[in-house]
XYZ file of C-alpha atoms in Angstrom:
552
model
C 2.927 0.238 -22.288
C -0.910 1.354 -21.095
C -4.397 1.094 -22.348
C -7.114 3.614 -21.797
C -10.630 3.187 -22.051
C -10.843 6.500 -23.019
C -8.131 6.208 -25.855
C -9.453 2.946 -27.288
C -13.604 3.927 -27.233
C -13.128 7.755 -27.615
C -15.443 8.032 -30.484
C -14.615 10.309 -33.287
C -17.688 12.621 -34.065
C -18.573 13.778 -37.491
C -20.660 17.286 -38.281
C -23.797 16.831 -40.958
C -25.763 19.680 -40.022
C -25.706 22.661 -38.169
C -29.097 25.005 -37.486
C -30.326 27.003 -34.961
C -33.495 26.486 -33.063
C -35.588 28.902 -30.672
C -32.134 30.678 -30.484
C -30.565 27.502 -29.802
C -27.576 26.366 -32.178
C -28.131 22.339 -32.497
C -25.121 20.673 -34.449
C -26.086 16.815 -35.769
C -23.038 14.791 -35.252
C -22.630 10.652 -35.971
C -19.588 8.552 -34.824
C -17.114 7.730 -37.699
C -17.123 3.810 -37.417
C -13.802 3.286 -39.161
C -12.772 5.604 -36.704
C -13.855 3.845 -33.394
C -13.104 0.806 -31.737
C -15.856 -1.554 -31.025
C -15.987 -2.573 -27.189
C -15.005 -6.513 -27.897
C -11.895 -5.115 -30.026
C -11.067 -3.009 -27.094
C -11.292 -6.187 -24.728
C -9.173 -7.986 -27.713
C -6.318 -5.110 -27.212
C -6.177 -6.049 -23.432
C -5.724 -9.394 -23.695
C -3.050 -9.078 -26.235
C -1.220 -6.620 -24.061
C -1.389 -8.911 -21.093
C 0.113 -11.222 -23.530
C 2.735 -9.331 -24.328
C 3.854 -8.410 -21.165
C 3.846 -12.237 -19.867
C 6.128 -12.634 -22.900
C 8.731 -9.995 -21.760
C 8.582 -11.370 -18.526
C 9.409 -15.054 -20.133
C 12.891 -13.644 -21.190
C 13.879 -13.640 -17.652
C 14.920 -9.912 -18.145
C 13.726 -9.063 -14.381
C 15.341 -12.038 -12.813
C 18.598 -10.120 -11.625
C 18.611 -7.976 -8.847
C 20.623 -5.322 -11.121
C 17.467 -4.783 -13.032
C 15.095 -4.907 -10.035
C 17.141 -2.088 -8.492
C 17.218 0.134 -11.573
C 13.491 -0.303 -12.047
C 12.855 0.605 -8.534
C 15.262 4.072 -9.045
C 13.381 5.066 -12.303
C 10.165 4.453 -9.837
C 11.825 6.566 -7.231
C 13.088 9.676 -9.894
C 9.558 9.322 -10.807
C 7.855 10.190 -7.725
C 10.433 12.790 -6.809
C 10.509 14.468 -10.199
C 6.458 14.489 -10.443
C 5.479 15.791 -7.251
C 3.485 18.690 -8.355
C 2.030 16.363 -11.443
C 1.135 14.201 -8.239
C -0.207 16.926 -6.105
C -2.063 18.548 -8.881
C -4.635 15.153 -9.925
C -5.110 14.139 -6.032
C -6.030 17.956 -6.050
C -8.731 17.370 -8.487
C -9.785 13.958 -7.630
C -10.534 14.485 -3.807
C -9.527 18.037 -2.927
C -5.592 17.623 -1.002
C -4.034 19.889 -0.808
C 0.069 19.368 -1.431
C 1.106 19.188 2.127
C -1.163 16.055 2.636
C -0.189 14.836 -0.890
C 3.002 14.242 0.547
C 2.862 13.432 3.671
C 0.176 10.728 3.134
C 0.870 9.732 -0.626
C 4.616 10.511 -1.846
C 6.289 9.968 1.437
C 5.195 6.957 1.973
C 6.055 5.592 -0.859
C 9.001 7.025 -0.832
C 10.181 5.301 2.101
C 9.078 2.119 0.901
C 11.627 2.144 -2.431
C 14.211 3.612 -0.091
C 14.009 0.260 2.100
C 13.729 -1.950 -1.024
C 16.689 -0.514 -2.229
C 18.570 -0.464 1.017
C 17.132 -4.401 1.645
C 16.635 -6.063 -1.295
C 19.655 -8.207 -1.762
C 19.585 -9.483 1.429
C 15.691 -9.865 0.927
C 16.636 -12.097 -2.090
C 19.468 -13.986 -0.459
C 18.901 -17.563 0.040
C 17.401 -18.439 3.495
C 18.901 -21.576 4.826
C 16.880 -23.674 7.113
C 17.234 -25.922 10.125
C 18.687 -29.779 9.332
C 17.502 -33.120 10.388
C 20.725 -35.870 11.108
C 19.644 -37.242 7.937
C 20.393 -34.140 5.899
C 22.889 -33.031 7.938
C 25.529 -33.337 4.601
C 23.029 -31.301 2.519
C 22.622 -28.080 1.385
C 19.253 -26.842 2.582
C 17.570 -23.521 1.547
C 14.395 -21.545 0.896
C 15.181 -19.288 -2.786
C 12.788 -16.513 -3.302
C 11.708 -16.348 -7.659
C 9.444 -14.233 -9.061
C 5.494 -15.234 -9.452
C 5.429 -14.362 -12.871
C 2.348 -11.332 -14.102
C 0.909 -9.882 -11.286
C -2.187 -7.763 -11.353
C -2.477 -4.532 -9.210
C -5.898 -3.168 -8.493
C -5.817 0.246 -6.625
C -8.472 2.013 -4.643
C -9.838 5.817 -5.053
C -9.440 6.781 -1.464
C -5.016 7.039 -1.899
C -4.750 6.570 -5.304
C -1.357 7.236 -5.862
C 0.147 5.086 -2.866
C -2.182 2.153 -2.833
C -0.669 1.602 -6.264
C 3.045 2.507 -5.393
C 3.459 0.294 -2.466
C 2.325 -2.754 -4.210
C 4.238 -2.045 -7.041
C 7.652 -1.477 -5.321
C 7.150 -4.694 -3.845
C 5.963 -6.832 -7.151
C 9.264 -5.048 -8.685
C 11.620 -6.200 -5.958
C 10.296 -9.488 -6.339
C 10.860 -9.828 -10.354
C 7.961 -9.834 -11.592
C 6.069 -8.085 -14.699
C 2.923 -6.031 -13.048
C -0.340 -4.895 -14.671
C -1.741 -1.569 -12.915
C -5.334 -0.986 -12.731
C -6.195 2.026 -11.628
C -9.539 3.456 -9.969
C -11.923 4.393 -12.590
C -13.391 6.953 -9.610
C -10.016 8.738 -9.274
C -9.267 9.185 -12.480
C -6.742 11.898 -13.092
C -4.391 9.957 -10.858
C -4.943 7.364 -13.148
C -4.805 9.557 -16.034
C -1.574 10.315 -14.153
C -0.352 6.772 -14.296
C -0.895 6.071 -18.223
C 1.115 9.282 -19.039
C 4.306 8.579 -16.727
C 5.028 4.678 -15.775
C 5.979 4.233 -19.744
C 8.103 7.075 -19.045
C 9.961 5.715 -16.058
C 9.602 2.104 -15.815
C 10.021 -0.826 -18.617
C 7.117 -0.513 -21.505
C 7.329 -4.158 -22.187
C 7.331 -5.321 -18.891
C 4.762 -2.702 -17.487
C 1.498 -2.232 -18.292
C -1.396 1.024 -17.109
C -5.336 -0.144 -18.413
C -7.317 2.188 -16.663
C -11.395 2.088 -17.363
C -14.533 1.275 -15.035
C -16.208 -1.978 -15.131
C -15.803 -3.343 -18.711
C -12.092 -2.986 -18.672
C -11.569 -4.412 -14.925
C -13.719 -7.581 -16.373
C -12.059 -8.435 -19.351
C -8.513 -8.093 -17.077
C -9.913 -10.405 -14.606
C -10.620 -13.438 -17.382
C -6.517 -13.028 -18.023
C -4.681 -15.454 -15.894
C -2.342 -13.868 -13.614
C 0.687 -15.192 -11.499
C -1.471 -13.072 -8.409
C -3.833 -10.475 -7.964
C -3.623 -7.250 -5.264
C -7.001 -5.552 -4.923
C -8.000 -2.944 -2.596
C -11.285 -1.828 -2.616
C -14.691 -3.089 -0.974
C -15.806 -6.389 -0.040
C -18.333 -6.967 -2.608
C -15.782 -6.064 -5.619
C -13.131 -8.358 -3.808
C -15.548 -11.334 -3.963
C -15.720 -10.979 -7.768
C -12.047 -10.517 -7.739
C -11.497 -14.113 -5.709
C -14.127 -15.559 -7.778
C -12.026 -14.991 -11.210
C -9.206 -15.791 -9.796
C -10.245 -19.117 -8.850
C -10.876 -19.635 -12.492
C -7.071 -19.927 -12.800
C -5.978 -21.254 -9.298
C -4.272 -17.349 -8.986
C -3.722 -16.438 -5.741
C -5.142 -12.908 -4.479
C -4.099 -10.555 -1.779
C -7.640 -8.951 -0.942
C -6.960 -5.477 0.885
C -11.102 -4.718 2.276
C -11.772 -2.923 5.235
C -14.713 -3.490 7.460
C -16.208 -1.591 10.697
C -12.919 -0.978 12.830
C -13.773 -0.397 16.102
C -12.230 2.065 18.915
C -12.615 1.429 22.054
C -12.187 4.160 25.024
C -11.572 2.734 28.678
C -12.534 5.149 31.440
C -9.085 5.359 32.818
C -7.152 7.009 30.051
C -6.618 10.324 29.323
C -9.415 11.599 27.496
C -7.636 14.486 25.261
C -5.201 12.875 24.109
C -7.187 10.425 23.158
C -9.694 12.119 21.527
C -7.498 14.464 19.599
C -5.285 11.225 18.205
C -8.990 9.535 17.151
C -10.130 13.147 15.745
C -6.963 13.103 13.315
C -7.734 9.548 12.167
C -11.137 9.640 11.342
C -11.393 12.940 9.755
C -8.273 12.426 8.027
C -8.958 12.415 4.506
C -12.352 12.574 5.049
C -12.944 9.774 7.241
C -12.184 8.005 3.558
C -9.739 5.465 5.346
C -9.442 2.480 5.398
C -8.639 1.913 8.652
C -10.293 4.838 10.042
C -11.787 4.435 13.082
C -15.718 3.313 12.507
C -17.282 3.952 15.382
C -16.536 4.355 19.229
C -17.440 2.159 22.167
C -17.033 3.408 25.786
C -18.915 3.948 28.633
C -22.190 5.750 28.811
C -21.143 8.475 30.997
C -17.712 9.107 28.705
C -19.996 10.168 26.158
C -20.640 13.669 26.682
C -17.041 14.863 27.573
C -15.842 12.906 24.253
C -18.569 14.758 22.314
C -16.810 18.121 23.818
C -13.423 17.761 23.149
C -13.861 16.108 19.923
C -15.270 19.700 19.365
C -12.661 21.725 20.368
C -10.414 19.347 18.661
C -11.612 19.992 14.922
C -11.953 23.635 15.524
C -8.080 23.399 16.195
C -7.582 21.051 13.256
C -10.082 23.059 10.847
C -10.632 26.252 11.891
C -14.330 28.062 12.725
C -15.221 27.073 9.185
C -14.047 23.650 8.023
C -15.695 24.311 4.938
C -12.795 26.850 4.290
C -9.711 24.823 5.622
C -7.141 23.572 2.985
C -6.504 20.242 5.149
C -10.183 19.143 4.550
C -10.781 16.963 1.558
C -14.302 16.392 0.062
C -16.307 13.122 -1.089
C -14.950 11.318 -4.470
C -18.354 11.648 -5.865
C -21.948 12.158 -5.640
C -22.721 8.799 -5.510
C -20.761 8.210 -2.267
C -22.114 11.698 -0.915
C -25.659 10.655 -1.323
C -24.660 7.444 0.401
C -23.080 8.795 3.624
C -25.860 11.405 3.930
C -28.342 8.409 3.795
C -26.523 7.039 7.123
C -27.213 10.068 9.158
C -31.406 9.343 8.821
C -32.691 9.195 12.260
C -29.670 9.783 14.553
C -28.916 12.426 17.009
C -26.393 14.334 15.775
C -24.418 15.819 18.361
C -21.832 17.618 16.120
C -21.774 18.814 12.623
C -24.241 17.100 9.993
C -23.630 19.889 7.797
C -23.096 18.763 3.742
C -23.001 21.061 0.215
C -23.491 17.970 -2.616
C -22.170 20.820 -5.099
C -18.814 20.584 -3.859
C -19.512 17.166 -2.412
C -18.444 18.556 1.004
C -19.407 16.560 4.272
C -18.686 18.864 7.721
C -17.044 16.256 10.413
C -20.398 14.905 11.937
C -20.531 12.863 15.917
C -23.531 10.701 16.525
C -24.642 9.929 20.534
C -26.631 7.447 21.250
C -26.067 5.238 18.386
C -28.485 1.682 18.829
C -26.209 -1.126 16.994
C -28.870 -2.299 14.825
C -29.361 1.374 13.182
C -28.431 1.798 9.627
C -25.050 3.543 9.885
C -23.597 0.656 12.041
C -24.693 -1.982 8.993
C -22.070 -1.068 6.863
C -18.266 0.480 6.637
C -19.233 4.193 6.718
C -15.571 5.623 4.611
C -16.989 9.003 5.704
C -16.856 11.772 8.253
C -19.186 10.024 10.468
C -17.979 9.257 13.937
C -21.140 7.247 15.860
C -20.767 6.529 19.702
C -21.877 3.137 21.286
C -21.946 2.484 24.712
C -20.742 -0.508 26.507
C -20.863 -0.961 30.060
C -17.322 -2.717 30.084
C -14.548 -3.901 28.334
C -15.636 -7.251 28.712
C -19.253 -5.806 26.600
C -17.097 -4.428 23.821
C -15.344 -7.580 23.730
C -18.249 -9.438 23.120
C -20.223 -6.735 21.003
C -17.313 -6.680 18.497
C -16.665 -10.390 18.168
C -20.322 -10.648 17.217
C -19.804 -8.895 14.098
C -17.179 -9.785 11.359
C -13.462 -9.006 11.798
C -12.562 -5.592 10.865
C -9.222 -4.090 9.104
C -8.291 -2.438 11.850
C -9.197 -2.060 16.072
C -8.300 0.553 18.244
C -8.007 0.465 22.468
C -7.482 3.330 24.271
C -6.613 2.570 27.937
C -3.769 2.872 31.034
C -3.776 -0.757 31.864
C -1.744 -2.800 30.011
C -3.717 -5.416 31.217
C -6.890 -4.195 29.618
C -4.443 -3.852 25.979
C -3.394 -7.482 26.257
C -6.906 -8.931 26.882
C -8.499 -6.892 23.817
C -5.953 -7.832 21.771
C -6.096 -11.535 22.945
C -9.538 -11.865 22.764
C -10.574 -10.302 19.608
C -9.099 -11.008 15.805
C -8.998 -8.068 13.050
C -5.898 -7.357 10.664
C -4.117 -5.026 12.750
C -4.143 -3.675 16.059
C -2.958 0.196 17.140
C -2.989 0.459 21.141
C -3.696 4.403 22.571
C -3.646 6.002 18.867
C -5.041 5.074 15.426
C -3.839 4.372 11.856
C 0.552 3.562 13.308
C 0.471 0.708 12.793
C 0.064 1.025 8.949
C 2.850 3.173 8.912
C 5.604 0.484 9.856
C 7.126 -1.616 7.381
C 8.267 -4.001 9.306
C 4.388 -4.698 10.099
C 2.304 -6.665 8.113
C -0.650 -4.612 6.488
C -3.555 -7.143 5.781
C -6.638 -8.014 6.989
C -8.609 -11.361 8.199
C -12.052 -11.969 7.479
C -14.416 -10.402 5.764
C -11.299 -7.604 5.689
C -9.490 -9.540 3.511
C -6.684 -11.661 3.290
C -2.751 -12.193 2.933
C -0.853 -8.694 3.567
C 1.838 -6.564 2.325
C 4.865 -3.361 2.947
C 8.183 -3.818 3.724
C 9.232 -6.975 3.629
C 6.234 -8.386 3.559
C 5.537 -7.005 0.142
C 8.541 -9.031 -1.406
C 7.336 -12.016 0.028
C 4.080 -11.652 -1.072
C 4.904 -11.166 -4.956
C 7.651 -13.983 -4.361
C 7.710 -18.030 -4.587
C 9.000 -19.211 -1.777
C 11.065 -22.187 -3.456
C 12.305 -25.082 -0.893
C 15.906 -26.449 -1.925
C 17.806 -29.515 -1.104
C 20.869 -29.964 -2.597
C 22.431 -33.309 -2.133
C 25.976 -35.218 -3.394
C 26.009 -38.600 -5.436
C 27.895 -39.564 -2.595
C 27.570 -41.933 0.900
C 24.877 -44.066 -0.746
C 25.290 -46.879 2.112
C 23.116 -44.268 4.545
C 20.254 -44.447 1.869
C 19.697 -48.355 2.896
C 17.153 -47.531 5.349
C 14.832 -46.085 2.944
C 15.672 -48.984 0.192
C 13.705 -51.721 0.386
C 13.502 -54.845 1.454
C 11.547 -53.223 4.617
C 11.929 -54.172 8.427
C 11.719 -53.649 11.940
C 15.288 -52.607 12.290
C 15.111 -50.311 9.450
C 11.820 -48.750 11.325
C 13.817 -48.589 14.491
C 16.673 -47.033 12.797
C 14.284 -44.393 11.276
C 12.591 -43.371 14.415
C 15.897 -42.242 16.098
C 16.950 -40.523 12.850
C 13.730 -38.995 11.991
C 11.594 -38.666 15.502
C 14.639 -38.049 18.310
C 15.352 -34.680 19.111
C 18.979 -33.736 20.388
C 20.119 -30.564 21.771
C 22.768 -28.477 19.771
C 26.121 -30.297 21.962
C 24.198 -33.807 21.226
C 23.906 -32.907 17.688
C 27.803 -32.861 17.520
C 27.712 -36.065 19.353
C 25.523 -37.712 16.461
C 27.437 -36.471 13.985
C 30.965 -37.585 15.147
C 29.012 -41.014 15.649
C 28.097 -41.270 12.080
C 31.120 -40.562 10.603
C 32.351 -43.555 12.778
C 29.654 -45.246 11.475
C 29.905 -44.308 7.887
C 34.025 -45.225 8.394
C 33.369 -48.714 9.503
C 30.717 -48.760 6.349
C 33.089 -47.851 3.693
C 36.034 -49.876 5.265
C 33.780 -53.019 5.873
C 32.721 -52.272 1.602
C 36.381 -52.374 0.928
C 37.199 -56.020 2.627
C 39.544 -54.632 5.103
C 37.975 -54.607 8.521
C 40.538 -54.294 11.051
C 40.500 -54.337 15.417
C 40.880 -50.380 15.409
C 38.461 -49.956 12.992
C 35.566 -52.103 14.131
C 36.478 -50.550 18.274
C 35.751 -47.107 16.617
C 32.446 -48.173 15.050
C 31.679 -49.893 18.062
C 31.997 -46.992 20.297
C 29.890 -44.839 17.402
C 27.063 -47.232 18.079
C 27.128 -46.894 21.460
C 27.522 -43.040 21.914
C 24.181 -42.560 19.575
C 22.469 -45.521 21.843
C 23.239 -43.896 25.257
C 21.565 -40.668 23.113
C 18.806 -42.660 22.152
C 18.272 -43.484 25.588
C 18.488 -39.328 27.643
């Protein structure tokens, strides 16, 4: 099932006249209004569809893992059998080429369904939990069920696997999943109307893509929970209608992440790993590095091999390299440029807004209240603050809001460990940039003003999952239930505390419990009138094994 702006307001034109003027042919056209759809009967074919695909959902028809694994190998054929489809509308939409198509986009989400597939059932199997004496006869377990309709919003900057990984985790999970694509990358989401009703279940999923109208009128719908990556401004709106329904959002934002450079690591390599993850792409990453703090007289010799670097990486003329992508649009072009007004640029600075091409650009001398550090650049701007130690850097990034992402490069451990102890952001990488994203066994998320909850891996099906507590008790041994019963009293109290409050070690545990089947023995026997000497010895010497326990 999808919905396209463009297939539901596409108006259909209608010739009256045709002259020519000055040379010029002018052709008088008007829209055929039986023809069109009116905006509010667009919005009216969204919320129907949303509709619709709760209503598949309500079968239960993705409750089984059978179905969850054949959704997630018609997601996988999908990606493999569209690669070039793939390569071709990232092409368009921000200039990769096909080896960084893959690498950065397909394999990635490749590897993701391969570990859903590989993990799932045990994903899904019941987790039991720890028991308390007084549930010690009890079945106790956490069961994972589907949220329900969950609403993925994906981002322009990796528009194919910002959607994908969500989506492979929603779909091991159960649930039904609306995907919104970016409006600013649209033939990936072009992309993603033409092939998920191909692949994947029509009723069940759903492609609107569209700009702001369409993402509105979505966001009045109640979901079961809402993914969004994007900016901070657009995730406020997001949490703000979601509220509306008590929906709970996974907000994937970004932020300023900081790198810091010690002066006792090795300079290359550490320059050449933060070159590769800031110009990746751009610098259109989320977790790019933002800016660099190190010491004043680092500066220069960063500046320098940061140089050398990108002619490796790019060639004399990054302008010309395949590996180097270009600026979504204009808008964002005009909007990096604007943060180079008034710096010293040390390196590159070049731009062509025809092509919407940005040359890598370093900035020395950066003062932290200067334009470019106000905001998350998500360009090929690299600007260089100094500190004077690590203990500055500490303090000049904890005075700003937590970013997505920080970086320390540095040979002490000890330097590592107090950076990452005395700072917060979502994610920390330690002497490179961008890894730890690229481990699904990690949690991906950010805190703050980067956003909140997290996803991949396993963390993905948890995300799109209820996590269901289950206690599962026999209409049996009622005589143990007295000390909840009323009539209340002090004995019952004291009775609770060692029940409830003591804690035992595991060999004390099998102590307690071999006292209260003694206990429960004597109970049942005393019920049935037929107390005898062996029986009340054996409940006597229960009593007393769990009140020398009491007492250690």
């Amino acid at each position: 099932m999808l919905i396209s702006h463009t297939s539901l307001l596409r108006p259909n034109p209608i010739l009256l006249c045709k002259f020519s003027l000055w040379g010029v042919v002018v052709e008088v056209t008007i829209l055929a209004k039986s023809a069109t759809l009116s905006l509010q009967e667009a919005m009216d074919k969204i919320k129907g569809a949303v509709e619709r695909v709760r209503a598949a959902f309500n079968t239960g028809k993705t409750r089984p893992l059978e179905f969850r694994i054949q959704q997630l190998k018609a997601l996988k054929r999908m990606v493999e059998e569209k690669e070039k489809e793939i390569a071709a509308a990232l092409k368009a939409d921000l200039g990769k080429n096909e080896h960084n198509t893959y690498t950065y986009e397909i394999m990635s989400s490749l590897g993701e369904i391969n570990l859903a597939l590989d993990q799932l059932p045990q994903w899904a199997a019941p987790q039991h939990v720890d028991k308390t004496l007084m549930t010690l006869t009890d079945e106790t377990y956490i069961h994972y069920e589907p949220l329900g309709v969950v609403l993925i919003m994906g981002a322009w900057n990796y528009p194919f696997a910002l959607v994908v990984q969500p989506l492979i985790g929603a779909i091991a999970a159960g649930n039904a999943v609306v995907i919104k694509p970016s409006d600013l990358s649209e033939h990936t989401g072009k992309l993603f109307e033409e092939l998920v009703p191909q692949y994947l279940d029509k009723d069940l999923f759903l492609v609107v893509n569209g700009g702001i109208p369409e993402s509105t009128e979505l966001l009045k719908q109640r979901f079961d929970h809402i993914l969004y990556t994007g900016g901070c401004a657009v995730g406020k709106i997001v949490l703000e209608a979601a509220a509306k329904h008590l929906t709970p959002v996974t907000l994937e934002l970004g932020g300023k992440s900081p790198c810091y450079i010690d002066k006792d690591c090795d300079l290359d390599v550490a320059c050449r790993r933060i070159t590769w993850g800031k110009y990746m792409n751009c610098g259109q990453t989320c977790i790019a590095p933002d800016y660099i703090l190190c010491d004043q007289s680092l500066q220069d010799r960063i500046v320098e091999i940061m140089k050398r670097t990108l002619k490796e990486f790019y060639g004399e003329d990054v302008k010309k390299s395949p590996d180097y992508e270009r600026i979504v649009n204009k808008r964002h072009f005009n909007r990096i440029m604007g943060l180079l007004e008034g710096q010293k640029i040390a390196h590159g600075g070049d731009a062509d807004e025809a092509t919407r091409f940005i040359a890598p650009t370093i900035l020395t001398d950066v003062s932290p209240e200067s334009k470019v550090m106000q905001e998350e650049i998500f360009g090929p701007i690299l600007p260089i603050v100094s500190v004077k130690s690590v203990d500055e850097a500490i303090q000049f990034i904890n005075q700003r809001e937590k970013p997505l992402a920080l970086y320390v490069f540095a040979n002490k451990k000890e330097t590592i460990k107090r950076m990452i102890a005395q700072t917060s952001s979502g994610g920390v990488t330690a002497n490179d940039v961008l890894m730890h994203f690229t481990l699904p066994g990690l949690p991906f998320g950010g805190v703050g003003n980067s956003g909140m909850g997290a996803y991949h891996g396993r963390h993905s099906f948890e995300t799109f999952s209820h996590r269901r507590s289950c206690l599962v008790r026999a209409l049996k041994m009622e005589a143990v239930n007295k000390l909840r019963y009323p009539p209340s009293s002090q004995k019952k109290v004291d009775w609770g505390k060692f029940f409830i409050l003591k804690r035992f070690s595991k060999p004390k545990v099998g102590l307690v419990a071999l006292a209260l089947v003694g206990i429960l023995v004597a109970v049942v026997v005393k019920n049935r009138k037929a107390v005898s000497r062996a029986q009340t010895l054996f409940a006597a010497l229960a009593a007393q094994i769990i009140w020398k326990l009491s007492k250690s």
